[in-house]
PDB file of C-alpha atoms and ligand atoms in Angstrom:
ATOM      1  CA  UNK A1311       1.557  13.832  -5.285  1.00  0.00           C
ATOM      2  CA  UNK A1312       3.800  11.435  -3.821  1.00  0.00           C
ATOM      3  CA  UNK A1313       7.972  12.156  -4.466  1.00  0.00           C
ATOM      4  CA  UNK A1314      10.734   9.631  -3.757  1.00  0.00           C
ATOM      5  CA  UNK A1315      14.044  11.055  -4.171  1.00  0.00           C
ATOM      6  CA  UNK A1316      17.167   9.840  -3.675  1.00  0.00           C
ATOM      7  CA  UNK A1317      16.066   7.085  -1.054  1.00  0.00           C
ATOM      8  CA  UNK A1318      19.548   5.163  -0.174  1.00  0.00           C
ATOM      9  CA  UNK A1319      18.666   2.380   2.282  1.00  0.00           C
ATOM     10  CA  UNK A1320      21.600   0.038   3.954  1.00  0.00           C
ATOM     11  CA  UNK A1321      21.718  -2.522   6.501  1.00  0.00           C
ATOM     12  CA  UNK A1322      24.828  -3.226   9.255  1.00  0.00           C
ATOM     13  CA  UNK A1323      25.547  -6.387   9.534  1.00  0.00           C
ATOM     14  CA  UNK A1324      28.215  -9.040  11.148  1.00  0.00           C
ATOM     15  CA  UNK A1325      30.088  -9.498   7.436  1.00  0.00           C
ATOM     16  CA  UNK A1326      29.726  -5.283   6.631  1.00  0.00           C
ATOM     17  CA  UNK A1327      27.656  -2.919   5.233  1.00  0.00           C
ATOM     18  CA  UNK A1328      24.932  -3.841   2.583  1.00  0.00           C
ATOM     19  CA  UNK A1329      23.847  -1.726   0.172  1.00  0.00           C
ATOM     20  CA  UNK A1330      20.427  -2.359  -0.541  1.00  0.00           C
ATOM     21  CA  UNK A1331      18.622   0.412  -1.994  1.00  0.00           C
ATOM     22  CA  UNK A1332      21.272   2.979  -4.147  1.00  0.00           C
ATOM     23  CA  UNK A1333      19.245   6.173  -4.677  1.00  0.00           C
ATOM     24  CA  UNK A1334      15.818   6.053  -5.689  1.00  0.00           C
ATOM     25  CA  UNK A1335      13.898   8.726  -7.440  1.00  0.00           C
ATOM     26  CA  UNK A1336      10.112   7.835  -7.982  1.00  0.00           C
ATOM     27  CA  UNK A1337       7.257  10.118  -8.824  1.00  0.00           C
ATOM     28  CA  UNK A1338       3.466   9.021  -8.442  1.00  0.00           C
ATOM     29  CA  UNK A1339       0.669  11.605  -9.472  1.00  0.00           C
ATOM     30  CA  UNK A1340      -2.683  11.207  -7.880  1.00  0.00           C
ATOM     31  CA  UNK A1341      -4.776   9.462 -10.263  1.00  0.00           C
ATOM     32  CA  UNK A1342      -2.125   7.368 -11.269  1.00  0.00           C
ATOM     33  CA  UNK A1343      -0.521   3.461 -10.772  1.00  0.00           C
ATOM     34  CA  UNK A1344       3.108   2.960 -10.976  1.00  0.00           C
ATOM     35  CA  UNK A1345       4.380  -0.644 -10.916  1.00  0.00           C
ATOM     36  CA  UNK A1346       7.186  -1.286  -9.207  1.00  0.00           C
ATOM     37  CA  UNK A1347       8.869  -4.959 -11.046  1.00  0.00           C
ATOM     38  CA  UNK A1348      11.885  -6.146 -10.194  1.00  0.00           C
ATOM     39  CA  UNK A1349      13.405 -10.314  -9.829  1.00  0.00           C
ATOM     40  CA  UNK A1350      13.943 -11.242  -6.243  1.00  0.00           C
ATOM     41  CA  UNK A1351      16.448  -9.800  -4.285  1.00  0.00           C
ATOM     42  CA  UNK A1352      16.308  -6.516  -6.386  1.00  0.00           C
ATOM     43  CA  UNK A1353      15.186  -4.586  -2.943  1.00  0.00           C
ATOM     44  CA  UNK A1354      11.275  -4.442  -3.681  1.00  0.00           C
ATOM     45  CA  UNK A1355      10.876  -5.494   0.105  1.00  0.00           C
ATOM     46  CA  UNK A1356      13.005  -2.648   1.043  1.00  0.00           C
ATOM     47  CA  UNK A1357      11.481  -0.323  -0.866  1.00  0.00           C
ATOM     48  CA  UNK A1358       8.025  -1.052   0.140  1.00  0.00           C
ATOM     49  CA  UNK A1359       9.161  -0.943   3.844  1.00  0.00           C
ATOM     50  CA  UNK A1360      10.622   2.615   3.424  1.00  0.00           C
ATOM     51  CA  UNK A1361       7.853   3.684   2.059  1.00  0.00           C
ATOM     52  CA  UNK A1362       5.090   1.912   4.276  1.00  0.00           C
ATOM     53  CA  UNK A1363       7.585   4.072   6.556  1.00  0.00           C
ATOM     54  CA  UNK A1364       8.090   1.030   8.716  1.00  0.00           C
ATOM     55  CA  UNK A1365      11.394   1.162   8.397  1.00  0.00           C
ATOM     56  CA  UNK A1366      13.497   4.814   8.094  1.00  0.00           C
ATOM     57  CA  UNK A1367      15.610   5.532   5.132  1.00  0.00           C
ATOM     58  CA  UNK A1368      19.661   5.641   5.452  1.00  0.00           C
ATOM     59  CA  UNK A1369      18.846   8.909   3.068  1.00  0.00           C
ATOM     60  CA  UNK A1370      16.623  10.459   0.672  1.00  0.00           C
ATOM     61  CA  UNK A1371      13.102  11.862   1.069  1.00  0.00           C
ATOM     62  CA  UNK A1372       9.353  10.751   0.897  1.00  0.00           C
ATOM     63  CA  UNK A1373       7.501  13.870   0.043  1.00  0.00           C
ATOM     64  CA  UNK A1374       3.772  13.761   0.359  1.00  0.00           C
ATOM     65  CA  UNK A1375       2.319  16.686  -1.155  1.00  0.00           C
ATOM     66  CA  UNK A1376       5.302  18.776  -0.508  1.00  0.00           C
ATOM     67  CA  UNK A1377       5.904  17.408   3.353  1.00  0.00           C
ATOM     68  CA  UNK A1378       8.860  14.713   3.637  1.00  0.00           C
ATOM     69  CA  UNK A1379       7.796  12.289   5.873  1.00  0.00           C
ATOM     70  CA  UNK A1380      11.292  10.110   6.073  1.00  0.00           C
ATOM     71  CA  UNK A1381      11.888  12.041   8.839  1.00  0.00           C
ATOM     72  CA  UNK A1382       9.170  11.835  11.278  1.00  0.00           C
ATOM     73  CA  UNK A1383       9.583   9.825  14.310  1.00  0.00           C
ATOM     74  CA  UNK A1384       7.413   9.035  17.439  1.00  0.00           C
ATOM     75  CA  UNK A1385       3.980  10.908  17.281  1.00  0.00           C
ATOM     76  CA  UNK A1386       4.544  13.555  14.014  1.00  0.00           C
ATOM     77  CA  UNK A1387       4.999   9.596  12.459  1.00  0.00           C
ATOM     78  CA  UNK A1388       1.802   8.015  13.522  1.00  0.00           C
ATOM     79  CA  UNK A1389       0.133  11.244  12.742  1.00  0.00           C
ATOM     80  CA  UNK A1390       1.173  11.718   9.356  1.00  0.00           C
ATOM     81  CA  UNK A1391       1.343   7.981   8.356  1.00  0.00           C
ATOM     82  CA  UNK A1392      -1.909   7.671   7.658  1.00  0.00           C
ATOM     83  CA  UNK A1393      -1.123   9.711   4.635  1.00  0.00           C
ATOM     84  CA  UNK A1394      -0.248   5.977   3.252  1.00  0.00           C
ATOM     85  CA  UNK A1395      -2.103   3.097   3.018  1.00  0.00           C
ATOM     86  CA  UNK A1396      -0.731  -0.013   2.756  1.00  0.00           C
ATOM     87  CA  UNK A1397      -2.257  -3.793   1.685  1.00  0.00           C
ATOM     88  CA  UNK A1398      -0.108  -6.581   1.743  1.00  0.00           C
ATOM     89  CA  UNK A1399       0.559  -9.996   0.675  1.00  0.00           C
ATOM     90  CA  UNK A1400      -1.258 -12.199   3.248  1.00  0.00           C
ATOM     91  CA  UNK A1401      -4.114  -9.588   3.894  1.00  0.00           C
ATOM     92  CA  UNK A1402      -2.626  -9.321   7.631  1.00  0.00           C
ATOM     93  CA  UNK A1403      -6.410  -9.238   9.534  1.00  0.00           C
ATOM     94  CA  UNK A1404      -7.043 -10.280  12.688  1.00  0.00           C
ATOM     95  CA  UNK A1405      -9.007 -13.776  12.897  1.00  0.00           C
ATOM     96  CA  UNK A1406     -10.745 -13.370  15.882  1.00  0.00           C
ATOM     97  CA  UNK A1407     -12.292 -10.173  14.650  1.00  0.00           C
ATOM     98  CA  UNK A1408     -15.167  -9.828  12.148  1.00  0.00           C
ATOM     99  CA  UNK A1409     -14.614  -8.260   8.639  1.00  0.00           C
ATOM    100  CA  UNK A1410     -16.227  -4.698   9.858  1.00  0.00           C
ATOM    101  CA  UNK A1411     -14.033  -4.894  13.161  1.00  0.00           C
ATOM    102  CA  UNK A1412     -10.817  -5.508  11.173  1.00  0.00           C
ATOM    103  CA  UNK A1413     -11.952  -2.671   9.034  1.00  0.00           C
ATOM    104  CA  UNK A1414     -12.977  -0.091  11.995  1.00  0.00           C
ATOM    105  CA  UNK A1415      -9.885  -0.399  13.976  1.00  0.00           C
ATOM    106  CA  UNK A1416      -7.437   2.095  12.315  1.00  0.00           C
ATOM    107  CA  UNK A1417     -10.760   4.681  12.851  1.00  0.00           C
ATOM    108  CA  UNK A1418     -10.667   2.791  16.560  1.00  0.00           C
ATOM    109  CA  UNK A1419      -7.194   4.035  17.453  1.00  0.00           C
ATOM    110  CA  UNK A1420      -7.985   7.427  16.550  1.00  0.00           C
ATOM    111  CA  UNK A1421     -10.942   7.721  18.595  1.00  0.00           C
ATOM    112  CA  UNK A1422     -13.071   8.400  15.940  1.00  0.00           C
ATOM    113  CA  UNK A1423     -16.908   8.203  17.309  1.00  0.00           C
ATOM    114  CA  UNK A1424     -19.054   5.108  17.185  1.00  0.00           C
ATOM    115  CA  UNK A1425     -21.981   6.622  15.176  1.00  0.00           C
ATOM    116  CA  UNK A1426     -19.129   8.052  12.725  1.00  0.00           C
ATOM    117  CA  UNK A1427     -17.267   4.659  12.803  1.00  0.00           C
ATOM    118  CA  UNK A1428     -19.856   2.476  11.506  1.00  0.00           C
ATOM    119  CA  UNK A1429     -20.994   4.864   8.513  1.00  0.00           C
ATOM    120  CA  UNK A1430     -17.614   4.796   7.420  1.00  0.00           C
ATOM    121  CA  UNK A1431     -17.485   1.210   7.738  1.00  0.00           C
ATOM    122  CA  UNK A1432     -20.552   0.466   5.961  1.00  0.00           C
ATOM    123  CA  UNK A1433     -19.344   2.924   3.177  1.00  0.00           C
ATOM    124  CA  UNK A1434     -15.896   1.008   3.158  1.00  0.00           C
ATOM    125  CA  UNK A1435     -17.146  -2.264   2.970  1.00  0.00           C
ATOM    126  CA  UNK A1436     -20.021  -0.838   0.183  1.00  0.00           C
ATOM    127  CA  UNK A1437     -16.949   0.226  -2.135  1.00  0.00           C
ATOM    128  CA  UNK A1438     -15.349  -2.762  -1.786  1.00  0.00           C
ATOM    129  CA  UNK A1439     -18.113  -5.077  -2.601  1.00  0.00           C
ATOM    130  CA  UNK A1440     -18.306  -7.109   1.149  1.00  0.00           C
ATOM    131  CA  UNK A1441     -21.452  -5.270   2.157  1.00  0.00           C
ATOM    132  CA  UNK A1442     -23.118  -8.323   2.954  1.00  0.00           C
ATOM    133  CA  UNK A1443     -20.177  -9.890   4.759  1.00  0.00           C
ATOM    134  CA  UNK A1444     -19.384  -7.514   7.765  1.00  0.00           C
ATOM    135  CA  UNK A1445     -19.997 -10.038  10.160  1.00  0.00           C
ATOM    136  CA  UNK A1446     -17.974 -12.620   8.865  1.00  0.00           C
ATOM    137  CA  UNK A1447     -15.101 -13.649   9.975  1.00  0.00           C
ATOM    138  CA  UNK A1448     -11.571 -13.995   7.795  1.00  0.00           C
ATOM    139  CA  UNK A1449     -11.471 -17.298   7.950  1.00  0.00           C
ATOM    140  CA  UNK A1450     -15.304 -17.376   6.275  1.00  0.00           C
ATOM    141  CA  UNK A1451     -13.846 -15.454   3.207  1.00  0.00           C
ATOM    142  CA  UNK A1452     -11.636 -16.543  -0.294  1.00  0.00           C
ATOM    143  CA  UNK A1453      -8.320 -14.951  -0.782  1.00  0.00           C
ATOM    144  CA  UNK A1454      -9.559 -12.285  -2.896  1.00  0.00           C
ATOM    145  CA  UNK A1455     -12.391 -11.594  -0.446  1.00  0.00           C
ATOM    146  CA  UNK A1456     -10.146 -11.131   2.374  1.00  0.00           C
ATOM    147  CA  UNK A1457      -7.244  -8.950   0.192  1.00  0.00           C
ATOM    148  CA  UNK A1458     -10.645  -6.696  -0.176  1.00  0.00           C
ATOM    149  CA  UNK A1459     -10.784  -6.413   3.503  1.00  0.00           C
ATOM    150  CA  UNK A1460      -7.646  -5.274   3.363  1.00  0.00           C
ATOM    151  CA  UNK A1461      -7.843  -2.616   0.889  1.00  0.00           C
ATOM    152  CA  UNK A1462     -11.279  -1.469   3.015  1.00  0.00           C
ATOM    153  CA  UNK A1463      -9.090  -1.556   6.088  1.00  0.00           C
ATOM    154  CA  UNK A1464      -6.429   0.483   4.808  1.00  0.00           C
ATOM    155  CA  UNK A1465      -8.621   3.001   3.074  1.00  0.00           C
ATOM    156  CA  UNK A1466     -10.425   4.041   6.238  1.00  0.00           C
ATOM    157  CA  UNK A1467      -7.976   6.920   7.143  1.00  0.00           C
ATOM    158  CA  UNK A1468      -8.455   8.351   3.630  1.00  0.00           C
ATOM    159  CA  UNK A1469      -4.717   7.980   2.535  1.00  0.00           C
ATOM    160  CA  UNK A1470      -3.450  10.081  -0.499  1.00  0.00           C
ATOM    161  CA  UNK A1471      -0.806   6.588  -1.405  1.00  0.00           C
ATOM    162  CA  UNK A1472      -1.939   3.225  -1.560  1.00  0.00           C
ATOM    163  CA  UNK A1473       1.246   1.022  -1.374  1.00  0.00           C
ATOM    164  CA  UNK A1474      -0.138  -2.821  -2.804  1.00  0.00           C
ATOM    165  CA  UNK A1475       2.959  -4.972  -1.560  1.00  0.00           C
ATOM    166  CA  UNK A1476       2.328  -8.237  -3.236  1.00  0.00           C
ATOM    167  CA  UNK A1477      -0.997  -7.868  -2.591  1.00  0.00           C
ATOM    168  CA  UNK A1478      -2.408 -10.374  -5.412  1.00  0.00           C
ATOM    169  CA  UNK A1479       0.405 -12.690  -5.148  1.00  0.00           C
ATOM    170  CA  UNK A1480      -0.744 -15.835  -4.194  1.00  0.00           C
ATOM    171  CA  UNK A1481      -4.541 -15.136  -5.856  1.00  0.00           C
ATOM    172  CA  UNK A1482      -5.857 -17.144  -8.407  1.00  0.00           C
ATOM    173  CA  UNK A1483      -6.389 -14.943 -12.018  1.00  0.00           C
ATOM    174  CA  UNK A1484      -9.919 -14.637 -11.454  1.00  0.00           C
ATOM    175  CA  UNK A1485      -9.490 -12.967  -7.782  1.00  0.00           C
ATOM    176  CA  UNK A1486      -6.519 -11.022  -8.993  1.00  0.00           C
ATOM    177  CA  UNK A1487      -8.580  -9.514 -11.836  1.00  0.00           C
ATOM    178  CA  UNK A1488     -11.131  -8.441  -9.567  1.00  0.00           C
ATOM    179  CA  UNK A1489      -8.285  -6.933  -7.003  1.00  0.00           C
ATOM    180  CA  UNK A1490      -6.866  -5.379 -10.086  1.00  0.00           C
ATOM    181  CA  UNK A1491     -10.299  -4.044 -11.238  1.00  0.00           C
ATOM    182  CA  UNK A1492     -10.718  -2.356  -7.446  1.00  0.00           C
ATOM    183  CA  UNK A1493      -7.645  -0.280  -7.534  1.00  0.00           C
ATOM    184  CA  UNK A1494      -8.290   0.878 -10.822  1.00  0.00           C
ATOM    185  CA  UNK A1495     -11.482   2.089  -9.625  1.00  0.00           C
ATOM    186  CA  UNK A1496     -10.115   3.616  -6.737  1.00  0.00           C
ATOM    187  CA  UNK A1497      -7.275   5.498  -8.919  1.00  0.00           C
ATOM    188  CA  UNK A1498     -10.138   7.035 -10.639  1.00  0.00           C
ATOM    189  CA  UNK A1499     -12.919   7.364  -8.201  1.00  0.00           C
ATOM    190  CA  UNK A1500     -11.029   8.909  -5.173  1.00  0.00           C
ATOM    191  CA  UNK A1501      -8.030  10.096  -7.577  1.00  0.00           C
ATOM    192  CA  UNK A1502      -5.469   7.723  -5.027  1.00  0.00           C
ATOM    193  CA  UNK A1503      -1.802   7.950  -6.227  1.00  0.00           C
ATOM    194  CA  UNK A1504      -1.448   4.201  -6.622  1.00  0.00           C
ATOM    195  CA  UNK A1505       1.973   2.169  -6.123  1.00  0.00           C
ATOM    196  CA  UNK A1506       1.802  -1.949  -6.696  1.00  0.00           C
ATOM    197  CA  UNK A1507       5.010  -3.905  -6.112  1.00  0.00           C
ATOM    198  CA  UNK A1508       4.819  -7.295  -7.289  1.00  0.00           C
ATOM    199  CA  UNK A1509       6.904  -9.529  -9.390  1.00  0.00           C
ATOM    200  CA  UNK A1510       4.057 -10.460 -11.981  1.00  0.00           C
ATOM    201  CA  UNK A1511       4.770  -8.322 -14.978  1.00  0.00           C
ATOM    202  CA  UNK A1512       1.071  -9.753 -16.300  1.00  0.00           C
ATOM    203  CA  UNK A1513      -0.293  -7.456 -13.283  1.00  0.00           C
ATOM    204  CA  UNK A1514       1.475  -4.646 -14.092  1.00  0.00           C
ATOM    205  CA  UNK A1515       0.137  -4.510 -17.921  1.00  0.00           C
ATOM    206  CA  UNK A1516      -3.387  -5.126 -17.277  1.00  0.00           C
ATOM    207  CA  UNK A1517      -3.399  -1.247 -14.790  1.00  0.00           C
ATOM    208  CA  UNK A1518      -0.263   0.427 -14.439  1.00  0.00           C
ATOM    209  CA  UNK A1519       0.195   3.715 -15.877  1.00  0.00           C
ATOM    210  CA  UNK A1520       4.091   3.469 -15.744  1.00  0.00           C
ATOM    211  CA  UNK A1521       6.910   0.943 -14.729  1.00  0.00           C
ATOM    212  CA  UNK A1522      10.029   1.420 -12.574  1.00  0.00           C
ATOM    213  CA  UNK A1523      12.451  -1.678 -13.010  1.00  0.00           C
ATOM    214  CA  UNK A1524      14.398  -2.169  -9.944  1.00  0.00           C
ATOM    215  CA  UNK A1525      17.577  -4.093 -10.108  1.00  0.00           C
ATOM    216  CA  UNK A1526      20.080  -4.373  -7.688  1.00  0.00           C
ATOM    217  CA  UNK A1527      18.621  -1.004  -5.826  1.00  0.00           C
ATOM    218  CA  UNK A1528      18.809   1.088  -8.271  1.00  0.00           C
ATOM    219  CA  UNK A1529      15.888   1.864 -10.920  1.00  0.00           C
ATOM    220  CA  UNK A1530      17.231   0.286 -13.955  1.00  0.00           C
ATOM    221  CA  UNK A1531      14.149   1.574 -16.271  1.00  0.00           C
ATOM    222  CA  UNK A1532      11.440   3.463 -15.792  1.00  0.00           C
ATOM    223  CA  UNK A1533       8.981   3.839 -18.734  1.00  0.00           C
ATOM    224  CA  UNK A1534       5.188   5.164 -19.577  1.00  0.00           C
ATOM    225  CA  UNK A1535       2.472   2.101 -20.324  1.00  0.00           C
ATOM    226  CA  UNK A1536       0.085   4.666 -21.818  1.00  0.00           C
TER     227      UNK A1536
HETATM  228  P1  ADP B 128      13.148  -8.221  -2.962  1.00  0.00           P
HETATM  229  O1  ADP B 128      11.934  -7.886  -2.167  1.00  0.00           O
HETATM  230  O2  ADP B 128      13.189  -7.507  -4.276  1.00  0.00           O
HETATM  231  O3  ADP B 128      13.359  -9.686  -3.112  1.00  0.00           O
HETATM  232  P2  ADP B 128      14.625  -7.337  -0.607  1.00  0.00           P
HETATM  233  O4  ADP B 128      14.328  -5.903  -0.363  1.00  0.00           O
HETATM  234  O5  ADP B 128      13.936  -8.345   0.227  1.00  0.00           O
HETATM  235  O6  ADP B 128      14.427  -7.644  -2.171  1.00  0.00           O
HETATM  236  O7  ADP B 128      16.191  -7.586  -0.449  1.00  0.00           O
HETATM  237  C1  ADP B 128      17.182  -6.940  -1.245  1.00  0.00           C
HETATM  238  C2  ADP B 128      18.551  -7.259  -0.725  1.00  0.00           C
HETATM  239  O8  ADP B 128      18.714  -6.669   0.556  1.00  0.00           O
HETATM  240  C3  ADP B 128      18.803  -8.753  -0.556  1.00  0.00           C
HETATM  241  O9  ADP B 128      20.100  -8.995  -0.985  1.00  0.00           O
HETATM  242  C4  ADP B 128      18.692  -8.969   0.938  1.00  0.00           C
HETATM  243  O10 ADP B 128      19.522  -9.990   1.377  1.00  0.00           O
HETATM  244  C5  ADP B 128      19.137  -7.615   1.511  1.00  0.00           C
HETATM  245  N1  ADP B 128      18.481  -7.327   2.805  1.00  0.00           N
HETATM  246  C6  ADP B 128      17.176  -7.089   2.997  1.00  0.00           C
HETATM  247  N2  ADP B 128      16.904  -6.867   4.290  1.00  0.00           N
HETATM  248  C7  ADP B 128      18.091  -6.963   4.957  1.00  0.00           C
HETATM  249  C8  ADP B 128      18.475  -6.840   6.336  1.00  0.00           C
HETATM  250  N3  ADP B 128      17.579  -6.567   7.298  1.00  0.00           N
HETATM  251  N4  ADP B 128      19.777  -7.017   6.629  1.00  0.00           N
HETATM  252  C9  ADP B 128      20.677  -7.278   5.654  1.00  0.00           C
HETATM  253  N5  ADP B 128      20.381  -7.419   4.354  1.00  0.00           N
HETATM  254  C10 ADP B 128      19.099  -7.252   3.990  1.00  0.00           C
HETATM  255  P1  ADP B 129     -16.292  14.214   0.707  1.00  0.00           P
HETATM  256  O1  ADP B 129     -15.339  15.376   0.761  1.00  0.00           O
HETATM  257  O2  ADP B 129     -17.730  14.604   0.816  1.00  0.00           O
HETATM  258  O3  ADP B 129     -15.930  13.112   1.629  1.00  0.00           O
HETATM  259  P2  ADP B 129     -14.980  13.119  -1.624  1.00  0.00           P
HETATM  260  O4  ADP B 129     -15.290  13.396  -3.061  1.00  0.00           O
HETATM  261  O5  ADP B 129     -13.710  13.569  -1.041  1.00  0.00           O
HETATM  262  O6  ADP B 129     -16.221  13.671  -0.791  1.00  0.00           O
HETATM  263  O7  ADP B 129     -15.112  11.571  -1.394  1.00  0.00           O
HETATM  264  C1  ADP B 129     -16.191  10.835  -1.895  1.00  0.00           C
HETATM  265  C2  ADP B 129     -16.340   9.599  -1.037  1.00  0.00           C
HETATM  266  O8  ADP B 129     -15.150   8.805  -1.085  1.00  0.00           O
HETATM  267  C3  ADP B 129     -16.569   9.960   0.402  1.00  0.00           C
HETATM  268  O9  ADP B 129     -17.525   9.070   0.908  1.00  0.00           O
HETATM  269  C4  ADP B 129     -15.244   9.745   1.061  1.00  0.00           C
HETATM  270  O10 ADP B 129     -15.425   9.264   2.382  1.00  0.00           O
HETATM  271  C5  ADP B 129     -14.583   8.702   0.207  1.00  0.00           C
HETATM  272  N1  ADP B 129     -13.145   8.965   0.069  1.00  0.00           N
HETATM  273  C6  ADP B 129     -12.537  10.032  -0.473  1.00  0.00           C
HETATM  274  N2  ADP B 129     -11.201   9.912  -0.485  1.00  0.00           N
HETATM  275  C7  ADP B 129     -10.925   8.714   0.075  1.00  0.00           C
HETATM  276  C8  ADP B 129      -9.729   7.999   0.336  1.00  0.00           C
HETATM  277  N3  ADP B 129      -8.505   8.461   0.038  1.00  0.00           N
HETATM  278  N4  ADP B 129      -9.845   6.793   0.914  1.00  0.00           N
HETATM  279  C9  ADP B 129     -11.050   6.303   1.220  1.00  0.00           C
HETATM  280  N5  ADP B 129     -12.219   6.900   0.992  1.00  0.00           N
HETATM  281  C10 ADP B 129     -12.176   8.106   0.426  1.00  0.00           C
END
């Protein structure tokens, strides 16, 4: 289970202090989506950073079955990160690399073995429905194809979060209802505890099993969608 408490998060700047997130309490179950809506400026961005752990909380914890990892910092961080996966707006691969390359390399930097590598990657790219595009690069692929990618990419370390930040912003319906479709599948085949941030409330009704309304960094409602 993934527990955000109290997260405060505020920036220094030239004209003062900003405020941006002001104490966040979020609960995901494994098995489960939360949506996290909000209009712009609310601190979605923010949020997603802290908890992509790219960026360290002023305050607050991010428990991860128990452990907070808001605290971590040089290798205890890159260790425990992979706890979280994270797919964002713009898919973020690597152009010159082929879909299976982009999707081996977090299993790359940990060394895992070539044999080992590629039945993962096969497996990966078999859930995600690009078996028969592992040699192709991301400029070969739709949107939607290469947001799959993504999700392949950052399910190779086996994370117990999947963080979607934006991730079908940008998509037209039909590829967002087949992104959509995927991480409901994955809530329920692997049991992922599932957060999507986005600003498209029709995303959030179609999978999320509750809503957290951000405004102004704080959670201004937070309610049950079934
Ligand atoms: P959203 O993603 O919901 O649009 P953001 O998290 O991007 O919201 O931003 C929330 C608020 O925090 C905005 O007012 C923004 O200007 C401010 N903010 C975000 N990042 C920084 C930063 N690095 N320095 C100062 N202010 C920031
Ligand atoms: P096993 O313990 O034999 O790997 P699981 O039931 O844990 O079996 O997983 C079933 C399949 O799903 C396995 O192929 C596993 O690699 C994959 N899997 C399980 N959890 C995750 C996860 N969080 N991310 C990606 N793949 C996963």
């Amino acid at each position: 289970m993934i527990e955000i408490r109290q997260l405060h998060k505020h920036y220094d700047t030239a004209q003062g202090r900003v405020q941006v997130l002001k104490g966040i309490d979020l609960e995901v179950q494994a098995g489960s989506i939360t949506a996290v809506v909000g209009p712009s400026g609310a601190g979605k961005s923010t949020l997603s950073h802290c908890i992509s752990l790219l960026e360290k909380p002023s305050s607050g914890q991010i428990l991860v079955d128990g452990k907070d990892l808001s605290i971590l910092s040089g290798k205890a961080l890159r260790a425990e990160r992979r706890a979280i996966g994270t797919i964002f707006q713009n898919s973020a691969l690597l152009r010159r690399m082929t879909v299976a390359e982009n999707v081996a390399l977090p299993l790359r930097n940990l060394g895992v073995v070539h044999h080992e590598m590629e039945h993962r990657v096969a497996e990966l790219l078999e859930r995600v429905g690009l078996a028969d595009r592992a040699n192709s690069y991301p400029g070969e692929l739709s949107g939607g194809q290469r947001q799959r990618v993504g999700i392949a990419r950052a399910l190779a370390l086996r994370p117990r979060l999947l963080l979607s930040d934006e991730a079908t912003s940008g998509l037209d319906p039909e590829a967002t209802a087949q992104i959509l479709e995927l991480l409901a599948s994955l809530r329920t085949d692997l049991g992922l505890a599932i957060i999507l941030i986005t600003h498209e409330m029709d995303v959030v009704r179609h999978i999320a099993d509750r809503v957290a309304q951000l405004d102004g960094g704080r959670i201004a409602e937070y309610g049950e969608l079934r």
